[in-house]
Coordinates of C-alpha atoms in Angstrom, one line a residue:
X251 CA -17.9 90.7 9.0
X252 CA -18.9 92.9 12.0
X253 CA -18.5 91.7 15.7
X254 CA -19.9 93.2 18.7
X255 CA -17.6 92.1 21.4
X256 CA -18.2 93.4 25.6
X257 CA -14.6 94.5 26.9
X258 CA -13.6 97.5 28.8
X259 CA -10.2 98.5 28.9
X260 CA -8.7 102.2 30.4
X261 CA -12.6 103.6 30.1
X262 CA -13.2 102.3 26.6
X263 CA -16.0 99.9 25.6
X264 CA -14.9 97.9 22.4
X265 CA -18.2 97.4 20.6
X266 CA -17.3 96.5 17.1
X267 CA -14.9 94.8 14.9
X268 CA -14.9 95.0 11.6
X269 CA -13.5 92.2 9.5
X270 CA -12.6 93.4 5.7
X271 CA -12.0 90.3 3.7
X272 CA -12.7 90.5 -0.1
X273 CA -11.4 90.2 -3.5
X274 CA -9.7 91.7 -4.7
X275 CA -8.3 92.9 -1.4
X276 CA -9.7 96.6 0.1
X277 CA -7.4 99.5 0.6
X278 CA -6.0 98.5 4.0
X279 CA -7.1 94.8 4.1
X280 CA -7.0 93.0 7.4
X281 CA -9.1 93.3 10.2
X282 CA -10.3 96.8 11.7
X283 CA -11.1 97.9 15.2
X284 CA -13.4 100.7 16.3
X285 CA -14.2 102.0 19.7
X286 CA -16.8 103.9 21.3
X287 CA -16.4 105.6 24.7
X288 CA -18.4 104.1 27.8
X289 CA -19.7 106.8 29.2
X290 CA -23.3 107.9 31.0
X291 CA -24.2 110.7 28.3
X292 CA -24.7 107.7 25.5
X293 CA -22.8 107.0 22.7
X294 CA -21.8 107.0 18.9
X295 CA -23.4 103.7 17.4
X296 CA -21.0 102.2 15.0
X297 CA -23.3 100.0 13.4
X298 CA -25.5 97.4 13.5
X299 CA -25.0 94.3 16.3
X300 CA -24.2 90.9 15.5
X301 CA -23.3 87.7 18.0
X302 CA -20.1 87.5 19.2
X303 CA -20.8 83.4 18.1
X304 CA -20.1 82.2 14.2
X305 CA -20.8 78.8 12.9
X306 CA -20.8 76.0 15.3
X307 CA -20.7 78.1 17.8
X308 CA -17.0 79.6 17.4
X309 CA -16.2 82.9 19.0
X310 CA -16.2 85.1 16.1
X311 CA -13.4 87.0 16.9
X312 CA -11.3 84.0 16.3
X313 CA -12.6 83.9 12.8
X314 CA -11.3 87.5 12.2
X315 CA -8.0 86.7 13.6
X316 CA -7.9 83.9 11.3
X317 CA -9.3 86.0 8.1
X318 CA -6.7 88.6 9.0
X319 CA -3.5 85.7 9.1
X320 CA -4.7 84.8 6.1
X321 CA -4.7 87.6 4.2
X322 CA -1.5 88.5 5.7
X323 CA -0.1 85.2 4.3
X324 CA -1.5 85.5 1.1
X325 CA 0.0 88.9 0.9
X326 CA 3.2 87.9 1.3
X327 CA 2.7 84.7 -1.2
X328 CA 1.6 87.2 -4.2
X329 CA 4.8 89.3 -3.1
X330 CA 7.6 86.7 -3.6
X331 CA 8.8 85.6 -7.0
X332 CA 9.2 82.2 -7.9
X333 CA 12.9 81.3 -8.5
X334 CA 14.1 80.1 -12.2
X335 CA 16.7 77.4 -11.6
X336 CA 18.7 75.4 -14.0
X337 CA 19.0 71.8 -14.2
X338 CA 20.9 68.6 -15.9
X339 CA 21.7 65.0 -15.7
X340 CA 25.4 63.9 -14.8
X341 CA 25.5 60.8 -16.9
X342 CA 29.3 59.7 -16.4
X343 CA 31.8 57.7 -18.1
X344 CA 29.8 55.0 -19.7
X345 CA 26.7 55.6 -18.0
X346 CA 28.2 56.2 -14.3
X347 CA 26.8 59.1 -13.4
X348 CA 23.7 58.9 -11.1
X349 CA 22.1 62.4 -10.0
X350 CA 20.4 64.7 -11.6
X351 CA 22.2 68.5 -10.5
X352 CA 20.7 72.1 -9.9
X353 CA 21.9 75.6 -10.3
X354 CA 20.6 78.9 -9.8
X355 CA 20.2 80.3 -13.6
X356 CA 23.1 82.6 -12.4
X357 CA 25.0 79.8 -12.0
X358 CA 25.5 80.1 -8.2
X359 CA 23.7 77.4 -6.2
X360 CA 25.4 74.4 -7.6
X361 CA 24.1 71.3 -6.3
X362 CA 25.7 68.0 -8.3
X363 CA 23.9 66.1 -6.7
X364 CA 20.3 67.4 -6.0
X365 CA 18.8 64.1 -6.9
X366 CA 20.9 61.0 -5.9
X367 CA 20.7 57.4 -7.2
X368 CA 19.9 57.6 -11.1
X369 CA 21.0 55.3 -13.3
X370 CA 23.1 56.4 -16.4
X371 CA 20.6 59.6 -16.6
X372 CA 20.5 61.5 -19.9
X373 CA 16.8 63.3 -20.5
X374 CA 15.5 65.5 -18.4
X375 CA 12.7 67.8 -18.5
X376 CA 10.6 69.8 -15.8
X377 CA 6.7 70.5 -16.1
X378 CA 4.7 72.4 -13.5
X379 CA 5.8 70.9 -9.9
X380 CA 7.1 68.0 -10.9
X381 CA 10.9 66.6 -12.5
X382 CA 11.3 63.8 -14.8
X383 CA 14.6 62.3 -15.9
X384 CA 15.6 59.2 -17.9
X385 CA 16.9 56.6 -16.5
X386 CA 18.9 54.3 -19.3
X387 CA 21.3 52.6 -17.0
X388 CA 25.4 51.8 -16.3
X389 CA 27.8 50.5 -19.2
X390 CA 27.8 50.7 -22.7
X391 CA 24.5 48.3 -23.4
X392 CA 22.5 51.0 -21.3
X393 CA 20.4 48.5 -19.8
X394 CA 18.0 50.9 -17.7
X395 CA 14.2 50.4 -17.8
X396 CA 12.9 53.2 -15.9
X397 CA 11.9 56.9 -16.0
X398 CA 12.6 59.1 -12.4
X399 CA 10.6 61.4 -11.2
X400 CA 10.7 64.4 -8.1
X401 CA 9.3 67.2 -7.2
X402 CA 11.2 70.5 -8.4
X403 CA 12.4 70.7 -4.9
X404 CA 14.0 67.4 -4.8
X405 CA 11.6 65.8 -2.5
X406 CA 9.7 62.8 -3.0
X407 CA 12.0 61.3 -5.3
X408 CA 10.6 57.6 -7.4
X409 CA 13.4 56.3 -9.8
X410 CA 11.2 53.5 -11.1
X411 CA 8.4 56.1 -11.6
X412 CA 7.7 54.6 -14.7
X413 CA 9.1 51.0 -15.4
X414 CA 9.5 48.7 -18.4
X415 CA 11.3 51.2 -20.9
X416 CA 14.7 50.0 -22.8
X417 CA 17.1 52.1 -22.8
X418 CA 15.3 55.3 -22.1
X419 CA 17.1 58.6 -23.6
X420 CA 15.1 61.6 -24.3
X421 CA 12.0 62.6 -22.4
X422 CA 9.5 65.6 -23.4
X423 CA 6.0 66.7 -21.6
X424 CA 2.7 67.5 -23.8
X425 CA -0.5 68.4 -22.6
X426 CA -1.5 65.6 -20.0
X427 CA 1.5 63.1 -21.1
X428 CA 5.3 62.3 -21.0
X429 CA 6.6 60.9 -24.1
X430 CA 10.1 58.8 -24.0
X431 CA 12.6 57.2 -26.8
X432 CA 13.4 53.7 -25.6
X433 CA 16.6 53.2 -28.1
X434 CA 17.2 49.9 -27.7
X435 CA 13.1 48.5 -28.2
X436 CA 13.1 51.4 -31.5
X437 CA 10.1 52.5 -29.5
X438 CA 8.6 56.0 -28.2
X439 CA 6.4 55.6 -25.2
X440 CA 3.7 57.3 -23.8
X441 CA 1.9 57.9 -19.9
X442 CA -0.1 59.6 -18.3
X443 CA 1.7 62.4 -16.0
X444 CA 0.8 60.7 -12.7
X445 CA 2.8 57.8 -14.2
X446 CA -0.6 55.2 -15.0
X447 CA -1.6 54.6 -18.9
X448 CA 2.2 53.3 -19.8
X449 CA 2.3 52.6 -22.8
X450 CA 5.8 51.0 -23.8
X451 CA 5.0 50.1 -27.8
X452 CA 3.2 53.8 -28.4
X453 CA 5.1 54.4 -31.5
X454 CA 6.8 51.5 -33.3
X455 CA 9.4 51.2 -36.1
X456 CA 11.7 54.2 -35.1
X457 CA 15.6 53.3 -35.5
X458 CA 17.4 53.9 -32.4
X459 CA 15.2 56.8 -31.3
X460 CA 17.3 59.1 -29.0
X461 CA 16.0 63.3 -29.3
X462 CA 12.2 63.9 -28.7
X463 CA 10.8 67.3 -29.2
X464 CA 6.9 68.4 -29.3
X465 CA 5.2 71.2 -31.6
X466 CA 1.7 71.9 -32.3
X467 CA 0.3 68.8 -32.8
X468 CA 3.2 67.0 -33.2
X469 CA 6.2 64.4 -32.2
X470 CA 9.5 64.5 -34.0
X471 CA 12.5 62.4 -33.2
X472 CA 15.7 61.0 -34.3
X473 CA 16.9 58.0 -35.8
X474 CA 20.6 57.1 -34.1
X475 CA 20.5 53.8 -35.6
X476 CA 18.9 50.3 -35.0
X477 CA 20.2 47.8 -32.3
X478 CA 22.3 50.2 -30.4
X479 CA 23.6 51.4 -33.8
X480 CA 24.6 54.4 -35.0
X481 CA 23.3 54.0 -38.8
X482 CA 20.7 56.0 -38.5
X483 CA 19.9 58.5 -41.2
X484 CA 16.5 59.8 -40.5
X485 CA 13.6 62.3 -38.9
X486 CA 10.5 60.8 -37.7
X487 CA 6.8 62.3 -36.7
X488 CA 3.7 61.6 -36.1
X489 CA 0.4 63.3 -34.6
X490 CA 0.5 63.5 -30.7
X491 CA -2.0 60.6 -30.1
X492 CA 0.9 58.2 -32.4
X493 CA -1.2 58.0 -35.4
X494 CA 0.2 58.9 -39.1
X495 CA 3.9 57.6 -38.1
X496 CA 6.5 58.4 -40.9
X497 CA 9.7 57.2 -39.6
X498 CA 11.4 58.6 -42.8
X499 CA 9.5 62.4 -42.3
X500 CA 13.0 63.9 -43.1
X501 CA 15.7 62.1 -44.9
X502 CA 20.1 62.4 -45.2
X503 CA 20.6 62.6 -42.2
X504 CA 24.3 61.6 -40.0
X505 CA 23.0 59.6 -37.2
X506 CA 21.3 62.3 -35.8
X507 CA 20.9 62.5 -32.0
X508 CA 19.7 65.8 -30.3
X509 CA 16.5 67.5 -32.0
X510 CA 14.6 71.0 -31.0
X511 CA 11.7 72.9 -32.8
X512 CA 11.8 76.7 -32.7
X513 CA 9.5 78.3 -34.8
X514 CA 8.7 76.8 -38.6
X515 CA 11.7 75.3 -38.1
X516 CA 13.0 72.1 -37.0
X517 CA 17.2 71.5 -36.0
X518 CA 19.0 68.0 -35.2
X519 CA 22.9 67.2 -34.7
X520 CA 24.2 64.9 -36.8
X521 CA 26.8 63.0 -34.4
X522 CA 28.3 61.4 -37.6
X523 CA 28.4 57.0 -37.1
X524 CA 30.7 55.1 -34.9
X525 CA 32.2 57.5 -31.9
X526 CA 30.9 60.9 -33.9
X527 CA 34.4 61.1 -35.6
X528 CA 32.1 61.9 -38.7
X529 CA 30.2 64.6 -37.0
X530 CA 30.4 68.2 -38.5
X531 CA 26.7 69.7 -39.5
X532 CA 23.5 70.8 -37.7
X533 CA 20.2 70.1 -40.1
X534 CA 17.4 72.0 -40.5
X535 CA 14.1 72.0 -42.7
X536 CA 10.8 73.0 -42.0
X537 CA 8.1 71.7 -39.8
X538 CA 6.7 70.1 -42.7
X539 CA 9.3 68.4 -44.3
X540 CA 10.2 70.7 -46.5
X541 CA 13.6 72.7 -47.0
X542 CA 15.6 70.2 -45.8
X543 CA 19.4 71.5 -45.3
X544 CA 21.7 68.6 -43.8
X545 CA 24.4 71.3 -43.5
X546 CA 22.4 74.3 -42.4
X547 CA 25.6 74.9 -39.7
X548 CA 29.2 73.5 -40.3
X549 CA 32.1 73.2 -38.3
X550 CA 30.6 71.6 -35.3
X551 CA 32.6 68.7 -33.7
X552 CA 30.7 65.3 -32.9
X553 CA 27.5 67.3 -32.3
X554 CA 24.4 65.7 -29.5
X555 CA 22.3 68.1 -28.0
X556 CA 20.7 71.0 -29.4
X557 CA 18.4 73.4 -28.6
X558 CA 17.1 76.9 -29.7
X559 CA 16.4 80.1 -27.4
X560 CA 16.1 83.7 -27.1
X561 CA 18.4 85.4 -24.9
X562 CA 18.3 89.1 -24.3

């Protein structure tokens, strides 16, 4: 953009400014200034003459200032790196916990309480700006109903996000959806990310689902045991959009809990009935089904969570 602007300062005429604004950004992008002297033996032309007005009438040289702040401010935007934090649910002695609590991955930055006034909380998973945390309630029964939600900053925080669940453990974020395992209604359930579509009944038959966890094109969770129970012996799937549901996928299992997918491989902890005092063994078998190994690790003690990463 070029702008002829009439202004005299110590002798000089200022004649043109040139606003460089493209993409990707030129070799000293912002907004350049050059001068030509005012003087009776003529003068250097600098280029071609445009109005000092832009659209609507606005001065132009207000639009380079602005162009220029921009650019400024989107050069400083690409320059800062996005911060990797670490997050959990306090759930409390019998459900009494209520925040959901943040850390810097280095684990400075503790913050207990980054989100205040959960109910019982126990899943929790992060997609793209948002936060969403499960919500399963106080005392033994776990009685909660609702699925939280925030943004990764802890603003705008909604506890009742998503309503109508029973007993909501585990949550997990696919494509455009959030699945949850409502233990006590032996149900997975399904929305929409913007919290519409609920869909309380989305899978139905599962035995005290508690772990969720997504690969490819499909849902796996545990079977802790019906009612509140902790009979469960089985792996479930079924294809993202609930169809083909095999509540017995995988089989021997010690009311398993936690699940995770890494690879072809699928793992659960076998918490081991009534209070875990049973509970020795992580499973693993293959995505499929196959290869099943109810003792894959040994030695654990009243296992829950589990998970699979690379470090290093």
């Amino acid at each position: 953009m070029l702008v002829s602007i009439p202004h005299a300062h110590n002798g000089w005429a200022a004649r043109r400014v040139n606003v460089i604004a493209a993409s990707p950004p030129l070799k000293g992008d912002g907004v350049m200034i050059s001068f030509r002297r005012s003087a009776s033996g003529g003068s250097t032309r600098v280029g071609p003459r445009m109005s000092t007005r832009g659209i609507g009438g606005a001065p132009l040289i207000a639009l380079a200032v602005a162009a220029a702040l921009f650019l400024a401010a989107a050069g400083a935007a690409s320059t800062t790196a996005a911060k990797t934090y670490l997050y959990w649910t306090n759930y409390g002695v019998s459900g009494t916990g209520g925040s959901i609590g943040r850390a810097n991955v280095g684990g400075t930055g503790v913050n207990q309480h980054f989100i205040k006034g959960a109910a019982g909380p126990v899943g929790v998973t992060v997609h793209g700006p948002y936060i969403y945390w499960s919500n399963p309630g106080v005392d033994a029964n776990s009685p909660g109903t609702t699925i939280g939600r925030a943004r990764v900053n802890g603003t705008h925080v909604n506890q009742h996000f998503i309503s109508g669940a029973n007993s909501p453990h585990t949550v997990v974020v696919s494509g455009n959806y959030i699945y949850w395992a409502s233990r006590l209604s032996n149900t997975i359930g399904r929305a929409n990310l913007n919290g519409t579509g609920v869909n309380q009944s989305f899978i139905t038959g599962a035995e005290g689902p508690w772990g969720l966890a997504v690969s490819g094109n499909y849902l796996y969770w545990t079977n802790y045991g019906a009612g509140g129970g902790s009979g469960g012996t089985t792996i479930g799937r079924a294809n993202l959009d609930g169809t083909g549901a095999n509540q017995s996928f995988i089989g021997g299992a010690h009311s398993p809990a936690g699940i995770a997918v890494n690879g072809p491989y699928i793992y659960w902890a076998n918490f081991g009935g009534t209070h875990g005092v049973a509970g020795t063994t992580i499973g693993r078998a293959r995505l499929n089904g196959t290869g099943v190994n109810q003792s894959f690790v040994k030695g654990a003690k009243t296992p829950v969570g589990v998970f699979v990463a690379r470090t290093g």
